[in-house]
Short mmCIF file of C-alpha atoms in Angstrom, two decimals:
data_model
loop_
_atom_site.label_atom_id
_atom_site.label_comp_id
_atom_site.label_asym_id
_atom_site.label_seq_id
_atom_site.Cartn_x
_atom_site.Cartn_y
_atom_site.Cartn_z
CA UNK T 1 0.00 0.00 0.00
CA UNK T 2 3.09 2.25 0.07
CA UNK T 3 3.27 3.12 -3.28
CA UNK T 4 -0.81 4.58 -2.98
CA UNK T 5 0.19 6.50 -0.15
CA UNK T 6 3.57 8.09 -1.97
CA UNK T 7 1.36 8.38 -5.07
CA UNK T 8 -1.32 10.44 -3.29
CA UNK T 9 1.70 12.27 -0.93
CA UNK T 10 3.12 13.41 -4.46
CA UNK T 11 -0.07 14.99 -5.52
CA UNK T 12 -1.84 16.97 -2.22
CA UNK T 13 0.23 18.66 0.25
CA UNK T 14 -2.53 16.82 3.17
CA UNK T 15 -3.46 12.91 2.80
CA UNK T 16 -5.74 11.25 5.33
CA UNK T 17 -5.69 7.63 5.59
CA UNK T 18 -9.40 6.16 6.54
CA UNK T 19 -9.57 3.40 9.53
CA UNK T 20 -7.97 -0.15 8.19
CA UNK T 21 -4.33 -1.70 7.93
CA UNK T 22 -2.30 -0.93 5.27
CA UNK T 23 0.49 -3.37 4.46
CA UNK T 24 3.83 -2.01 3.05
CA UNK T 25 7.08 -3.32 1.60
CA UNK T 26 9.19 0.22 1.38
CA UNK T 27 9.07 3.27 2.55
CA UNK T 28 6.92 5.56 2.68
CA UNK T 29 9.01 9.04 2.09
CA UNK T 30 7.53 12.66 2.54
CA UNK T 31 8.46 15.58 1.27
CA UNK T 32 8.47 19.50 2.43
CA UNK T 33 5.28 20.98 3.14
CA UNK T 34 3.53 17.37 3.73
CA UNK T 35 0.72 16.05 6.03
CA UNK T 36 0.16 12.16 6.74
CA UNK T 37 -2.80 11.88 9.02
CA UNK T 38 -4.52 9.02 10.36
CA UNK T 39 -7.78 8.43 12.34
CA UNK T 40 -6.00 7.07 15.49
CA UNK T 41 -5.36 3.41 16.86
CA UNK T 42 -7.25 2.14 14.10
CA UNK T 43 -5.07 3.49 10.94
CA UNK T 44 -2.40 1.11 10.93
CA UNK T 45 0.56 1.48 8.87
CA UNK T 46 2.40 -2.25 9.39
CA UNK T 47 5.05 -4.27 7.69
CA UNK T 48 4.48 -6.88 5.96
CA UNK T 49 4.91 -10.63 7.49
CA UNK T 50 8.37 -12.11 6.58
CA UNK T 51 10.16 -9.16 5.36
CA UNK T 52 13.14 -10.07 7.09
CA UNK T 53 15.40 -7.37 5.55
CA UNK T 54 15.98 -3.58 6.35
CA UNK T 55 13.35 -0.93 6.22
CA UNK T 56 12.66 2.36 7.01
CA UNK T 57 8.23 2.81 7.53
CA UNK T 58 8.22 6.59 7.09
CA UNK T 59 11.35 9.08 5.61
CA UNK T 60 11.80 12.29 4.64
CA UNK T 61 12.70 12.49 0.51
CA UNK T 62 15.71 15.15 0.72
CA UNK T 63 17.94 13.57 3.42
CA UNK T 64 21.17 15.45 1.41
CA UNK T 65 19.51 19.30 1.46
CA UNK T 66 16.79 18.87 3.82
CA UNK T 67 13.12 18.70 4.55
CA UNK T 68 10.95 20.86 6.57
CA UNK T 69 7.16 21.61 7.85
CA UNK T 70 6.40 18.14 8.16
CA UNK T 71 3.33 16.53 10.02
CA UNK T 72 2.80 13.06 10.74
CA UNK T 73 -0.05 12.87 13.10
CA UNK T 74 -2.82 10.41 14.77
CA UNK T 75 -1.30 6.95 13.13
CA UNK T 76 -0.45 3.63 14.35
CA UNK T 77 2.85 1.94 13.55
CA UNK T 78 3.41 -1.54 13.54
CA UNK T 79 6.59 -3.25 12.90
CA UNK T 80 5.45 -6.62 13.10
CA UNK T 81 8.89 -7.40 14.80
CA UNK T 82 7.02 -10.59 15.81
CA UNK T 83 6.86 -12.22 12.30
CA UNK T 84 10.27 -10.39 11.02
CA UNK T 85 13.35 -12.56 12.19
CA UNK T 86 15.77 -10.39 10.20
CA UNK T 87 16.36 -7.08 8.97
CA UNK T 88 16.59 -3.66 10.86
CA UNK T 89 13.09 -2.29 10.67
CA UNK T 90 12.57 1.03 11.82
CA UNK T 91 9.58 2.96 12.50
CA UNK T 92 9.75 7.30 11.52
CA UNK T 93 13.40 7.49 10.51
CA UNK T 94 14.28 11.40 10.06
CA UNK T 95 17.53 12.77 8.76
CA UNK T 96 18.24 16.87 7.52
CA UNK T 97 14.81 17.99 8.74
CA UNK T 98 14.80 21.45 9.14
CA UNK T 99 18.88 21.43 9.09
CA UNK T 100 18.96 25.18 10.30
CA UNK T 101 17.46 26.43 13.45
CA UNK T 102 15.72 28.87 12.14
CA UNK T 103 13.04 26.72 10.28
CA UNK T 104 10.26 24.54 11.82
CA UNK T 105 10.91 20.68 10.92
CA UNK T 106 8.33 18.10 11.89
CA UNK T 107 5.45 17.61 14.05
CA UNK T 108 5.14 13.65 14.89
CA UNK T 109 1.95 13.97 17.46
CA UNK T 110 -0.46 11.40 18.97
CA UNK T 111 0.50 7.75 16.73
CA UNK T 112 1.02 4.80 18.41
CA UNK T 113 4.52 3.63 17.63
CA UNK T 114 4.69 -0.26 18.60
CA UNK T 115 7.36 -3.40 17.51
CA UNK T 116 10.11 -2.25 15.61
CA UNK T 117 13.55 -4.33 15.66
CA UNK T 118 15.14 -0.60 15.73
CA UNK T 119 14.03 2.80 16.89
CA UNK T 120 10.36 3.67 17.19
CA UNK T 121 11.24 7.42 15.98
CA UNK T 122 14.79 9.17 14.88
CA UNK T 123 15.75 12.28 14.26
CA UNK T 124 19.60 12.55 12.52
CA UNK T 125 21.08 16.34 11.93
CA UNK T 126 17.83 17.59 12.67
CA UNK T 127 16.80 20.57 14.60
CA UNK T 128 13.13 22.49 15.52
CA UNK T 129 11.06 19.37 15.54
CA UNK T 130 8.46 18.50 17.89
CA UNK T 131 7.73 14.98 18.92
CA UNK T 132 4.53 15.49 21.38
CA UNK T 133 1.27 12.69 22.63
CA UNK T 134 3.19 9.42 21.14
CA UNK T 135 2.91 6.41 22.79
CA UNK T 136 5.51 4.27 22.01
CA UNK T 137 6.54 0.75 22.76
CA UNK T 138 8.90 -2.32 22.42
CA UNK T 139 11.56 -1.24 20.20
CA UNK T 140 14.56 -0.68 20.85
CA UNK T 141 14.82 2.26 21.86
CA UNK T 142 11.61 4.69 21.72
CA UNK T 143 12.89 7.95 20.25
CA UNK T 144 16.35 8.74 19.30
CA UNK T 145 18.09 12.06 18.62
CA UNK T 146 21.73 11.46 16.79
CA UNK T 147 23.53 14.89 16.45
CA UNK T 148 20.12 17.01 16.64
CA UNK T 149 19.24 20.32 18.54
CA UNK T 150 16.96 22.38 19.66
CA UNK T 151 14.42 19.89 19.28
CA UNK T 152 11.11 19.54 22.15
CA UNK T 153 9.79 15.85 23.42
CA UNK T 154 6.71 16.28 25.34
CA UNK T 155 3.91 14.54 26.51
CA UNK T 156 5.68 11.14 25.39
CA UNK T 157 5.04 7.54 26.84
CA UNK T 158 7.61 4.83 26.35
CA UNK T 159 7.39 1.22 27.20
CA UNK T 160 9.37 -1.17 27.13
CA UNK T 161 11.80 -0.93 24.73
CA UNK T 162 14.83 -2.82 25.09
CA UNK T 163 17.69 -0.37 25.34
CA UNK T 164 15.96 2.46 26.55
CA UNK T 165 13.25 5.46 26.40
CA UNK T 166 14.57 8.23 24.73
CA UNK T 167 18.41 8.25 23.81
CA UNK T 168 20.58 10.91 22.98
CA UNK T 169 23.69 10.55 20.68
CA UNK T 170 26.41 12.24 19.34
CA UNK T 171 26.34 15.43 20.35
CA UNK T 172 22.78 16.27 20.11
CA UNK T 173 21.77 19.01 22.20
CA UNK T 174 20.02 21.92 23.68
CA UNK T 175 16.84 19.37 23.26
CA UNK T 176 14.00 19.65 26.00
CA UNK T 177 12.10 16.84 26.94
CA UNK T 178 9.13 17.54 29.40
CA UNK T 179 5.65 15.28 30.59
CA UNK T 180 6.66 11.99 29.32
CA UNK T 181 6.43 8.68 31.16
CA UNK T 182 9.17 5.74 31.26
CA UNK T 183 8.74 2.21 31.56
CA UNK T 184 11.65 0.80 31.34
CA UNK T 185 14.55 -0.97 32.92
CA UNK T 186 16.71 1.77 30.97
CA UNK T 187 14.61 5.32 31.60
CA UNK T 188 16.03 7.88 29.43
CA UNK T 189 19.50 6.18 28.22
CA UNK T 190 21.78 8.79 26.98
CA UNK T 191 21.56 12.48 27.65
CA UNK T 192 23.78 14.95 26.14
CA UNK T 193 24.74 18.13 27.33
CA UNK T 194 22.58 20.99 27.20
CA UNK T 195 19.55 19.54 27.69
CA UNK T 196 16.41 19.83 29.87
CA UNK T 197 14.54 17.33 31.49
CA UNK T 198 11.15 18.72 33.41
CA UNK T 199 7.99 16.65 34.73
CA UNK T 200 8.80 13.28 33.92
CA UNK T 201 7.92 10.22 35.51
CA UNK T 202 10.05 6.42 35.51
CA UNK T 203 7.78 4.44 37.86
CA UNK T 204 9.64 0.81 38.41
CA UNK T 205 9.59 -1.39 35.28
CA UNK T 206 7.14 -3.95 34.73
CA UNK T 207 7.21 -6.97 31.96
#
């Protein structure tokens, strides 16, 4: 169903998926400007059974210039980790959005982000994105920031992901991250410097 999704993503600047599962093989890439909305826990965007090889669910299309003013919003993720033995399959994979500080990148709010082999969400050389309402669980880790500023978390719940909540790499920083809730053996794995950390909660881990 990828390829319906890109089609219709090439042709409106807004596409909203209606209630059902779609089933994809490759990614599904967005470009500036571009809205993918769902209809909640019931739009599910999954990989297919036995893919077994690497794959990226959602990109941006300029990862060597950019993206910006992005919106993914009100989906539900599923990597299907369960009948994929192989592979590195990754859920909203982000590199170059909104390179500068000075323009707004992304807006990933309110999808349900569930059984990827990698990261639930990652944002790479990225900077003014938002990441706000997800609930996100058993990957490995729940959102990851690798060399990306300025960038707000909020609101976020992550559950048990193997190597941690919310991880920050490589000199990522100045990045806020406020009103999310950890549940994991591993809270929030990696912080950088020049970050903030306000009104979160890591009650004690539970399989």
């Amino acid at each position: 169903d990828e390829a319906e999704i890109n089609t219709a993503l090439g042709a409106a600047d807004a596409v909203i998926l209606c209630p059902g599962t779609y089933w994809i093989n490759n990614p599904i890439s967005m470009a500036s400007n571009k809205t993918l909305l769902g209809g909640g826990a019931g739009c599910v965007i999954k990989i297919r059974d036995s893919k077994d090889a690497d794959l990226k669910m959602i990109v941006n299309s300029d990862t060597e210039a950019g993206n910006d003013h992005i919106v993914i919003k009100n989906l539900k993720l599923d990597g299907n980790k369960a009948n994929n033995a192989d592979g590195v399959q990754s859920g909203i994979i982000l590199v170059k959005v909104a390179p500068s500080d000075s323009t707004p990148g992304c807006k990933i709010e309110d999808c349900f982000i569930e059984n990827f082999r990698n990261s639930g969400i990652m944002l790479s050389s990225s900077s003014n994105n938002t990441i706000s309402g997800n609930i996100q669980r058993d990957a490995s880790y729940g959102i990851a920031l690798v060399t990306a500023s300025n960038n707000t978390i909020t609101g976020n719940t992550c559950q048990g992901n193997t190597n941690g909540g919310i991880g920050l790499f490589s000199s990522s920083s100045h990045n806020a991250i406020s009103g999310s809730g950890f549940f994991h053996k591993r809270h929030i794995a990696i912080l950088s410097r020049g970050f903030s950390v306000g009104h979160c909660s890591c009650p004690p881990y539970q399989s």
